[in-house]
Amino acid sequence: MASSIHTLIVGAGIAGATLARLQAEAGRSVLVLDRRPQVGGNCYDEQDAAGVLVHRYGPHYFSTNSDRVWNFISRFTAWRKYLYQVKALVDGQLFDFPINLNTINQFYGKQFTSVEAQAFIKTQCPTIPNPTNAEDQVLRQIGRALYDKFFLNYTLKHWGLHPRLLDPEVTARIPLRFDQDQRYSTRRYQAMPKAGYTNLFHHLLDHPKIQVELNCDFLQNRTAFHYHQLIYSGCVDAFFAYRFGPLPYRSVRFAFETLPLPYFQDFPQINYPNDFDYTRCVEIKHATGQSHPVTTLMREYPMAEGEPFYPIPRSDNQAIYLQYQQLATTVPNTFFVGRLATYRYLNMDQVVLASMNLHDRLEANQTVASG
Ligand code: UDP
């Protein structure tokens, strides 16, 4: 079986499944391995015991500005248009989040216009020309009071690190708005796969040139496979047996609770920066649009140990990663892609794009090699 494999792909998440499809459509025989018993990586969703469709590894709201990504993924799913909103509970009140004009007015008890709010917030902000950490990145934009209530403790909880110890990119993901836009993201395309993510992945991988082997840990069985090229989307440090030391990844424990009522909260996601040990409570039913008499909540408890979910953006971690990245370039016919393998805090659409670009590169090299 294995000797006829052109492309061996480790990981059946977004990176692996996208590359599998593209490689198969280019005529390559593909074998996809995953150590979990299912495809979909962290996008995996399923009906729980009560019949509620849940996201087992945290909420995934699909959004992108890229026509290329949107057109590609749209081949494998119908969509449910959905603009998701997040609220933050601070001092017993729900606020719009990301911070917008409503948040500012509610927080300060004002009725500022957009222009007035901008002028006021400016008076609250220290001058920090080049922020080098996540705290400075927020402080220079919104000032200390909002930072303390909305960012400081959430970040401490989520990362187990003070925002001063994290790169600015962590909080720069969150916009600041002086209008009343309540969308979490303003990307052009925002939607949920109508029949769920797992269904989307089954369509992506449904191709005569693709085989999938589940419950298979490649790193424990390296010599069992013969292939022309390897695409690896697992943790890069594990691939190299931690030669330069382990790369820190942040984990999360997801606690599910089913309640005998159609909805528990008015929004898909409520963040709790300052209360509780969990960061957020997600009722994904709002986003999936499922009509069901009961509902399931998911609370997220950040953890140091456990499945790796987030690379931790810090310069010392990046320095370790760069050693692995350098080493990776020396392994023939082996390519690293995705959040864990490139140690980058990427969104789903960025992973699709990175995978499409890698496929293009591989095929261009192939043409040169055989030309
Ligand atoms: N963040 C925060 N308060 C919030 C939401 C986010 O301080 O209510 C910070 C926190 O550091 C978090 C980062 O912004 O890790 C990025 O948030 P995002 O919602 O993009 O996180 P993800 O959904 O990727 O976990």
Short mmCIF file of C-alpha atoms and ligand atoms in Angstrom, two decimals:
data_model
loop_
_atom_site.label_atom_id
_atom_site.label_comp_id
_atom_site.label_asym_id
_atom_site.label_seq_id
_atom_site.Cartn_x
_atom_site.Cartn_y
_atom_site.Cartn_z
CA MET A 1 0.00 0.00 0.00
CA ALA A 2 2.45 2.59 1.27
CA SER A 3 4.99 2.31 -1.55
CA SER A 4 2.58 3.84 -4.07
CA ILE A 5 2.05 6.95 -1.94
CA HIS A 6 3.27 10.16 -3.47
CA THR A 7 2.31 12.54 -0.66
CA LEU A 8 2.10 11.45 2.95
CA ILE A 9 0.26 13.99 5.06
CA VAL A 10 0.45 13.99 8.83
CA GLY A 11 -2.64 15.57 10.36
CA ALA A 12 -6.22 15.66 9.06
CA GLY A 13 -6.89 19.22 10.23
CA ILE A 14 -7.30 22.24 7.96
CA ALA A 15 -3.74 22.20 6.67
CA GLY A 16 -3.62 18.48 6.03
CA ALA A 17 -7.08 18.20 4.49
CA THR A 18 -6.57 21.21 2.21
CA LEU A 19 -3.26 19.87 0.97
CA ALA A 20 -4.66 16.38 0.56
CA ARG A 21 -7.40 17.68 -1.70
CA LEU A 22 -5.13 19.88 -3.79
CA GLN A 23 -2.50 17.17 -4.16
CA ALA A 24 -5.15 14.60 -5.12
CA GLU A 25 -6.62 16.95 -7.70
CA ALA A 26 -3.12 17.37 -9.14
CA GLY A 27 -3.06 13.61 -9.65
CA ARG A 28 -0.92 12.66 -6.64
CA SER A 29 -1.77 9.65 -4.53
CA VAL A 30 -2.22 10.85 -0.98
CA LEU A 31 -2.28 9.15 2.39
CA VAL A 32 -3.46 11.23 5.34
CA LEU A 33 -2.66 10.06 8.88
CA ASP A 34 -4.14 11.35 12.07
CA ARG A 35 -3.59 10.12 15.59
CA ARG A 36 -7.15 11.02 16.60
CA PRO A 37 -10.07 8.71 15.74
CA GLN A 38 -11.63 11.38 13.50
CA VAL A 39 -10.79 13.96 10.84
CA GLY A 40 -11.15 17.72 11.18
CA GLY A 41 -8.37 18.52 13.63
CA ASN A 42 -9.53 21.14 16.09
CA CYS A 43 -12.46 22.09 13.85
CA TYR A 44 -14.07 18.76 14.65
CA ASP A 45 -17.74 19.03 15.57
CA GLU A 46 -20.30 16.38 16.45
CA GLN A 47 -23.68 15.93 18.06
CA ASP A 48 -23.34 15.35 21.78
CA ALA A 49 -25.42 12.87 23.79
CA ALA A 50 -28.33 15.33 23.81
CA GLY A 51 -28.17 15.79 20.05
CA VAL A 52 -26.68 19.30 20.15
CA LEU A 53 -23.99 20.01 17.55
CA VAL A 54 -20.91 21.08 19.53
CA HIS A 55 -17.40 22.18 18.62
CA ARG A 56 -15.26 19.77 20.61
CA TYR A 57 -12.08 21.85 20.48
CA GLY A 58 -13.35 25.39 20.92
CA PRO A 59 -15.53 27.65 18.80
CA HIS A 60 -14.64 27.98 15.13
CA TYR A 61 -16.28 30.85 13.28
CA PHE A 62 -15.14 30.88 9.68
CA SER A 63 -14.17 34.25 8.23
CA THR A 64 -11.85 35.47 5.53
CA ASN A 65 -11.11 38.37 3.22
CA SER A 66 -9.60 36.07 0.64
CA ASP A 67 -11.66 35.23 -2.45
CA ARG A 68 -9.27 32.40 -3.12
CA VAL A 69 -9.81 30.78 0.26
CA TRP A 70 -13.55 31.40 0.21
CA ASN A 71 -14.01 29.96 -3.28
CA PHE A 72 -11.94 26.91 -2.47
CA ILE A 73 -13.69 26.00 0.81
CA SER A 74 -17.10 26.79 -0.68
CA ARG A 75 -16.66 23.82 -3.00
CA PHE A 76 -17.04 21.50 -0.01
CA THR A 77 -19.86 23.01 1.98
CA ALA A 78 -23.00 25.08 1.77
CA TRP A 79 -22.90 28.00 4.19
CA ARG A 80 -25.04 29.56 6.84
CA LYS A 81 -24.33 33.27 6.77
CA TYR A 82 -23.48 34.31 10.29
CA LEU A 83 -21.94 37.44 11.81
CA TYR A 84 -20.90 36.51 15.29
CA GLN A 85 -20.90 38.80 18.26
CA VAL A 86 -19.05 38.54 21.54
CA LYS A 87 -19.90 40.23 24.81
CA ALA A 88 -17.65 40.68 27.83
CA LEU A 89 -19.00 40.59 31.36
CA VAL A 90 -17.31 43.29 33.44
CA ASP A 91 -18.44 44.36 36.90
CA GLY A 92 -21.75 42.57 36.41
CA GLN A 93 -22.56 44.24 33.08
CA LEU A 94 -22.42 42.91 29.54
CA PHE A 95 -20.39 45.08 27.18
CA ASP A 96 -19.84 44.97 23.45
CA PHE A 97 -16.47 43.39 22.68
CA PRO A 98 -14.25 44.24 20.80
CA ILE A 99 -14.39 47.64 22.44
CA ASN A 100 -16.50 50.06 20.40
CA LEU A 101 -18.31 53.36 20.96
CA ASN A 102 -21.05 51.60 22.98
CA THR A 103 -18.46 49.97 25.25
CA ILE A 104 -16.73 53.28 25.88
CA ASN A 105 -19.96 55.14 26.63
CA GLN A 106 -21.31 52.39 28.88
CA PHE A 107 -18.01 52.01 30.71
CA TYR A 108 -17.51 55.73 31.38
CA GLY A 109 -21.25 56.55 31.72
CA LYS A 110 -21.04 59.03 28.82
CA GLN A 111 -22.89 59.72 25.61
CA PHE A 112 -19.92 60.60 23.46
CA THR A 113 -20.14 60.90 19.72
CA SER A 114 -17.52 59.02 17.82
CA VAL A 115 -15.30 62.11 17.54
CA GLU A 116 -15.69 62.94 21.23
CA ALA A 117 -14.91 59.38 22.24
CA GLN A 118 -11.72 59.41 20.18
CA ALA A 119 -10.62 62.66 21.76
CA PHE A 120 -11.42 61.37 25.25
CA ILE A 121 -9.69 58.01 24.79
CA LYS A 122 -6.63 59.87 23.54
CA THR A 123 -6.38 61.63 26.90
CA GLN A 124 -6.34 58.20 28.61
CA CYS A 125 -3.51 56.71 26.56
CA PRO A 126 0.20 56.87 27.33
CA THR A 127 2.46 57.66 24.38
CA ILE A 128 4.14 54.44 23.35
CA PRO A 129 5.50 54.84 19.83
CA ASN A 130 6.68 51.26 19.30
CA PRO A 131 4.86 48.76 21.48
CA THR A 132 7.00 45.70 22.10
CA ASN A 133 4.53 43.72 24.16
CA ALA A 134 0.79 43.05 24.39
CA GLU A 135 0.26 45.38 27.36
CA ASP A 136 1.78 48.38 25.59
CA GLN A 137 -0.10 47.51 22.41
CA VAL A 138 -3.42 47.84 24.28
CA LEU A 139 -2.48 50.72 26.61
CA ARG A 140 -1.45 53.03 23.77
CA GLN A 141 -4.84 52.44 22.11
CA ILE A 142 -7.38 52.46 24.93
CA GLY A 143 -5.62 53.49 28.14
CA ARG A 144 -5.24 51.85 31.54
CA ALA A 145 -8.84 51.65 32.82
CA LEU A 146 -10.26 49.69 29.87
CA TYR A 147 -7.09 47.60 29.65
CA ASP A 148 -7.34 46.62 33.32
CA LYS A 149 -10.97 45.52 33.03
CA PHE A 150 -11.06 43.91 29.59
CA PHE A 151 -7.55 42.68 28.77
CA LEU A 152 -5.24 42.26 31.72
CA ASN A 153 -6.93 39.41 33.58
CA TYR A 154 -8.29 37.67 30.49
CA THR A 155 -4.79 37.53 29.07
CA LEU A 156 -3.30 36.37 32.38
CA LYS A 157 -5.89 33.63 32.52
CA HIS A 158 -5.71 32.60 28.87
CA TRP A 159 -1.92 32.52 28.54
CA GLY A 160 -0.81 32.13 32.14
CA LEU A 161 1.49 35.07 31.43
CA HIS A 162 1.38 38.80 32.02
CA PRO A 163 0.57 40.72 28.80
CA ARG A 164 3.96 42.43 29.19
CA LEU A 165 5.52 39.04 28.47
CA LEU A 166 3.60 38.43 25.24
CA ASP A 167 4.17 39.80 21.76
CA PRO A 168 1.93 42.69 20.62
CA GLU A 169 0.36 40.49 17.93
CA VAL A 170 -1.63 38.64 20.64
CA THR A 171 -3.87 41.59 21.46
CA ALA A 172 -3.47 43.32 18.10
CA ARG A 173 -5.90 40.67 16.82
CA ILE A 174 -8.62 42.64 18.58
CA PRO A 175 -9.71 45.89 16.89
CA LEU A 176 -10.77 49.11 18.63
CA ARG A 177 -13.78 50.83 17.10
CA PHE A 178 -15.26 54.26 17.47
CA ASP A 179 -18.48 53.27 15.76
CA GLN A 180 -21.23 50.95 16.93
CA ASP A 181 -20.19 47.95 14.87
CA GLN A 182 -20.75 44.92 17.09
CA ARG A 183 -19.28 42.25 14.85
CA TYR A 184 -16.28 40.43 16.25
CA SER A 185 -14.74 40.35 12.81
CA THR A 186 -15.23 42.67 9.85
CA ARG A 187 -13.86 40.21 7.31
CA ARG A 188 -15.76 40.11 4.04
CA TYR A 189 -16.88 36.51 4.20
CA GLN A 190 -18.24 35.21 7.48
CA ALA A 191 -20.23 32.02 7.71
CA MET A 192 -20.63 28.64 9.31
CA PRO A 193 -20.62 25.41 7.31
CA LYS A 194 -24.30 24.55 7.04
CA ALA A 195 -23.88 20.87 7.90
CA GLY A 196 -20.96 21.45 10.27
CA TYR A 197 -17.17 21.28 10.00
CA THR A 198 -16.82 17.52 10.19
CA ASN A 199 -19.11 17.22 7.19
CA LEU A 200 -16.99 19.81 5.36
CA PHE A 201 -13.84 17.78 6.08
CA HIS A 202 -15.47 14.58 4.84
CA HIS A 203 -16.20 16.33 1.54
CA LEU A 204 -12.68 17.76 1.36
CA LEU A 205 -11.17 14.31 1.82
CA ASP A 206 -13.64 12.47 -0.39
CA HIS A 207 -11.48 11.86 -3.46
CA PRO A 208 -10.40 8.59 -5.07
CA LYS A 209 -6.73 9.55 -4.71
CA ILE A 210 -7.01 10.17 -0.94
CA GLN A 211 -6.74 7.48 1.72
CA VAL A 212 -7.16 8.33 5.37
CA GLU A 213 -5.75 6.33 8.25
CA LEU A 214 -7.00 7.32 11.71
CA ASN A 215 -5.67 6.39 15.17
CA CYS A 216 -2.20 6.44 13.67
CA ASP A 217 0.62 8.34 15.33
CA PHE A 218 3.17 8.99 12.60
CA LEU A 219 5.97 9.83 15.02
CA GLN A 220 5.62 6.38 16.62
CA ASN A 221 5.60 4.67 13.21
CA ARG A 222 7.94 6.68 11.01
CA THR A 223 9.60 3.78 9.30
CA ALA A 224 6.30 2.13 8.34
CA PHE A 225 5.65 4.59 5.53
CA HIS A 226 7.26 5.07 2.15
CA TYR A 227 6.46 8.15 0.17
CA HIS A 228 7.85 10.69 -2.23
CA GLN A 229 7.15 13.70 -0.03
CA LEU A 230 5.94 14.35 3.48
CA ILE A 231 3.72 17.18 4.64
CA TYR A 232 3.69 17.48 8.40
CA SER A 233 1.21 19.56 10.38
CA GLY A 234 1.92 18.35 13.92
CA CYS A 235 4.14 20.00 16.52
CA VAL A 236 7.51 20.79 14.98
CA ASP A 237 9.43 20.22 18.22
CA ALA A 238 8.02 16.69 18.54
CA PHE A 239 9.02 15.93 14.93
CA PHE A 240 12.64 16.64 15.84
CA ALA A 241 12.44 14.81 19.19
CA TYR A 242 12.70 18.12 21.08
CA ARG A 243 16.30 18.59 20.01
CA PHE A 244 16.31 22.29 20.91
CA GLY A 245 13.95 21.84 23.85
CA PRO A 246 10.14 21.79 23.94
CA LEU A 247 8.22 24.67 22.39
CA PRO A 248 5.56 25.91 24.80
CA TYR A 249 1.99 25.54 23.58
CA ARG A 250 -1.02 26.65 25.61
CA SER A 251 -3.80 24.16 26.15
CA VAL A 252 -7.46 24.43 27.08
CA ARG A 253 -9.88 22.16 28.90
CA PHE A 254 -13.38 22.36 27.47
CA ALA A 255 -16.17 21.75 29.98
CA PHE A 256 -19.55 20.99 28.43
CA GLU A 257 -22.89 21.41 30.16
CA THR A 258 -26.27 20.56 28.66
CA LEU A 259 -29.31 22.41 29.94
CA PRO A 260 -33.00 21.61 29.36
CA LEU A 261 -33.83 24.89 27.66
CA PRO A 262 -33.55 26.09 24.05
CA TYR A 263 -31.00 28.85 24.82
CA PHE A 264 -29.04 29.84 27.93
CA GLN A 265 -27.51 33.15 26.87
CA ASP A 266 -28.35 35.75 24.25
CA PHE A 267 -25.01 35.54 22.44
CA PRO A 268 -22.80 32.78 21.09
CA GLN A 269 -19.89 33.85 23.26
CA ILE A 270 -19.52 35.69 26.54
CA ASN A 271 -16.02 36.49 27.78
CA TYR A 272 -15.27 36.64 31.49
CA PRO A 273 -12.08 38.63 31.86
CA ASN A 274 -12.22 39.02 35.63
CA ASP A 275 -14.54 36.35 37.02
CA PHE A 276 -14.22 32.56 37.20
CA ASP A 277 -11.37 30.28 36.15
CA TYR A 278 -12.73 29.99 32.64
CA THR A 279 -12.18 32.63 29.98
CA ARG A 280 -15.39 32.30 28.02
CA CYS A 281 -18.71 30.54 27.80
CA VAL A 282 -19.74 29.56 24.29
CA GLU A 283 -23.22 28.53 23.19
CA ILE A 284 -22.36 27.51 19.67
CA LYS A 285 -25.98 26.77 18.82
CA HIS A 286 -26.41 30.47 18.04
CA ALA A 287 -23.81 30.12 15.34
CA THR A 288 -24.72 26.69 13.99
CA GLY A 289 -28.38 27.69 13.82
CA GLN A 290 -29.48 24.30 15.05
CA SER A 291 -33.06 24.20 16.23
CA HIS A 292 -33.22 21.94 19.25
CA PRO A 293 -35.17 21.92 22.53
CA VAL A 294 -32.02 21.71 24.68
CA THR A 295 -28.71 23.54 24.59
CA THR A 296 -25.08 22.81 25.39
CA LEU A 297 -22.60 25.33 26.78
CA MET A 298 -18.86 25.08 26.57
CA ARG A 299 -16.64 26.79 29.10
CA GLU A 300 -12.93 27.13 28.40
CA TYR A 301 -10.37 26.58 31.13
CA PRO A 302 -6.88 27.47 29.93
CA MET A 303 -4.24 24.92 30.91
CA ALA A 304 -0.46 24.62 30.87
CA GLU A 305 -0.61 20.88 30.16
CA GLY A 306 -2.69 19.00 27.64
CA GLU A 307 -3.32 19.01 23.89
CA PRO A 308 -1.37 21.83 22.24
CA PHE A 309 -3.75 24.49 20.93
CA TYR A 310 -1.93 27.83 20.88
CA PRO A 311 1.70 28.56 20.14
CA ILE A 312 2.73 31.19 22.68
CA PRO A 313 3.86 34.35 20.90
CA ARG A 314 7.00 35.47 22.74
CA SER A 315 10.41 36.30 21.38
CA ASP A 316 12.24 33.61 23.37
CA ASN A 317 9.84 30.96 22.05
CA GLN A 318 10.31 32.33 18.56
CA ALA A 319 14.07 31.99 18.97
CA ILE A 320 13.65 28.29 19.77
CA TYR A 321 11.27 27.89 16.85
CA LEU A 322 13.74 29.48 14.44
CA GLN A 323 16.23 26.74 15.28
CA TYR A 324 13.63 24.12 14.40
CA GLN A 325 12.66 26.03 11.28
CA GLN A 326 16.27 26.07 10.14
CA LEU A 327 16.60 22.36 10.80
CA ALA A 328 13.35 21.73 8.91
CA THR A 329 14.85 23.16 5.73
CA THR A 330 17.52 20.45 5.80
CA VAL A 331 15.10 17.49 5.74
CA PRO A 332 14.62 16.41 2.13
CA ASN A 333 11.12 16.31 0.65
CA THR A 334 9.54 17.29 3.95
CA PHE A 335 7.33 20.33 4.43
CA PHE A 336 5.83 21.90 7.52
CA VAL A 337 2.49 23.70 7.53
CA GLY A 338 -0.18 24.90 9.98
CA ARG A 339 -0.37 26.35 13.49
CA LEU A 340 1.62 23.68 15.29
CA ALA A 341 4.24 22.97 12.64
CA THR A 342 5.08 26.62 11.91
CA TYR A 343 4.49 27.75 15.50
CA ARG A 344 2.26 30.65 14.49
CA TYR A 345 -1.03 31.91 15.92
CA LEU A 346 -2.92 31.47 12.64
CA ASN A 347 -6.63 31.65 11.92
CA MET A 348 -8.38 28.99 9.89
CA ASP A 349 -8.36 30.96 6.65
CA GLN A 350 -4.67 31.77 7.02
CA VAL A 351 -3.96 28.05 7.31
CA VAL A 352 -5.98 27.34 4.15
CA LEU A 353 -4.04 30.01 2.31
CA ALA A 354 -0.66 28.79 3.58
CA SER A 355 -1.62 25.28 2.47
CA MET A 356 -2.67 26.46 -0.99
CA ASN A 357 0.60 28.33 -1.35
CA LEU A 358 2.61 25.31 -0.26
CA HIS A 359 0.78 23.14 -2.78
CA ASP A 360 1.57 25.64 -5.56
CA ARG A 361 5.25 25.60 -4.57
CA LEU A 362 5.38 21.81 -4.49
CA GLU A 363 3.78 21.51 -7.89
CA ALA A 364 6.04 24.18 -9.39
CA ASN A 365 9.11 22.29 -8.10
CA GLN A 366 7.71 19.06 -9.44
CA THR A 367 7.33 20.59 -12.89
CA VAL A 368 10.90 21.87 -12.82
CA ALA A 369 12.21 18.51 -11.58
CA SER A 370 10.41 16.53 -14.26
CA GLY A 371 10.77 19.17 -17.01
N1 UDP B 1 -8.39 39.17 24.85
C1 UDP B 1 -8.68 39.79 26.04
N2 UDP B 1 -9.97 39.89 26.45
C2 UDP B 1 -10.99 39.37 25.74
C3 UDP B 1 -10.71 38.72 24.51
C4 UDP B 1 -9.40 38.64 24.10
O1 UDP B 1 -7.77 40.24 26.75
O2 UDP B 1 -12.17 39.49 26.17
C5 UDP B 1 -6.97 39.06 24.43
C6 UDP B 1 -6.34 37.79 24.99
O3 UDP B 1 -4.96 38.01 25.21
C7 UDP B 1 -6.55 36.82 23.86
C8 UDP B 1 -6.29 37.70 22.65
O4 UDP B 1 -6.87 38.96 23.01
O5 UDP B 1 -5.70 35.71 23.92
C9 UDP B 1 -6.86 37.21 21.34
O6 UDP B 1 -8.26 37.01 21.49
P1 UDP B 1 -9.09 36.11 20.46
O7 UDP B 1 -10.54 36.29 20.77
O8 UDP B 1 -8.64 36.39 19.08
O9 UDP B 1 -8.63 34.66 20.92
P2 UDP B 1 -8.91 33.18 20.32
O10 UDP B 1 -10.34 33.15 19.88
O11 UDP B 1 -7.90 32.96 19.23
O12 UDP B 1 -8.65 32.32 21.54
#
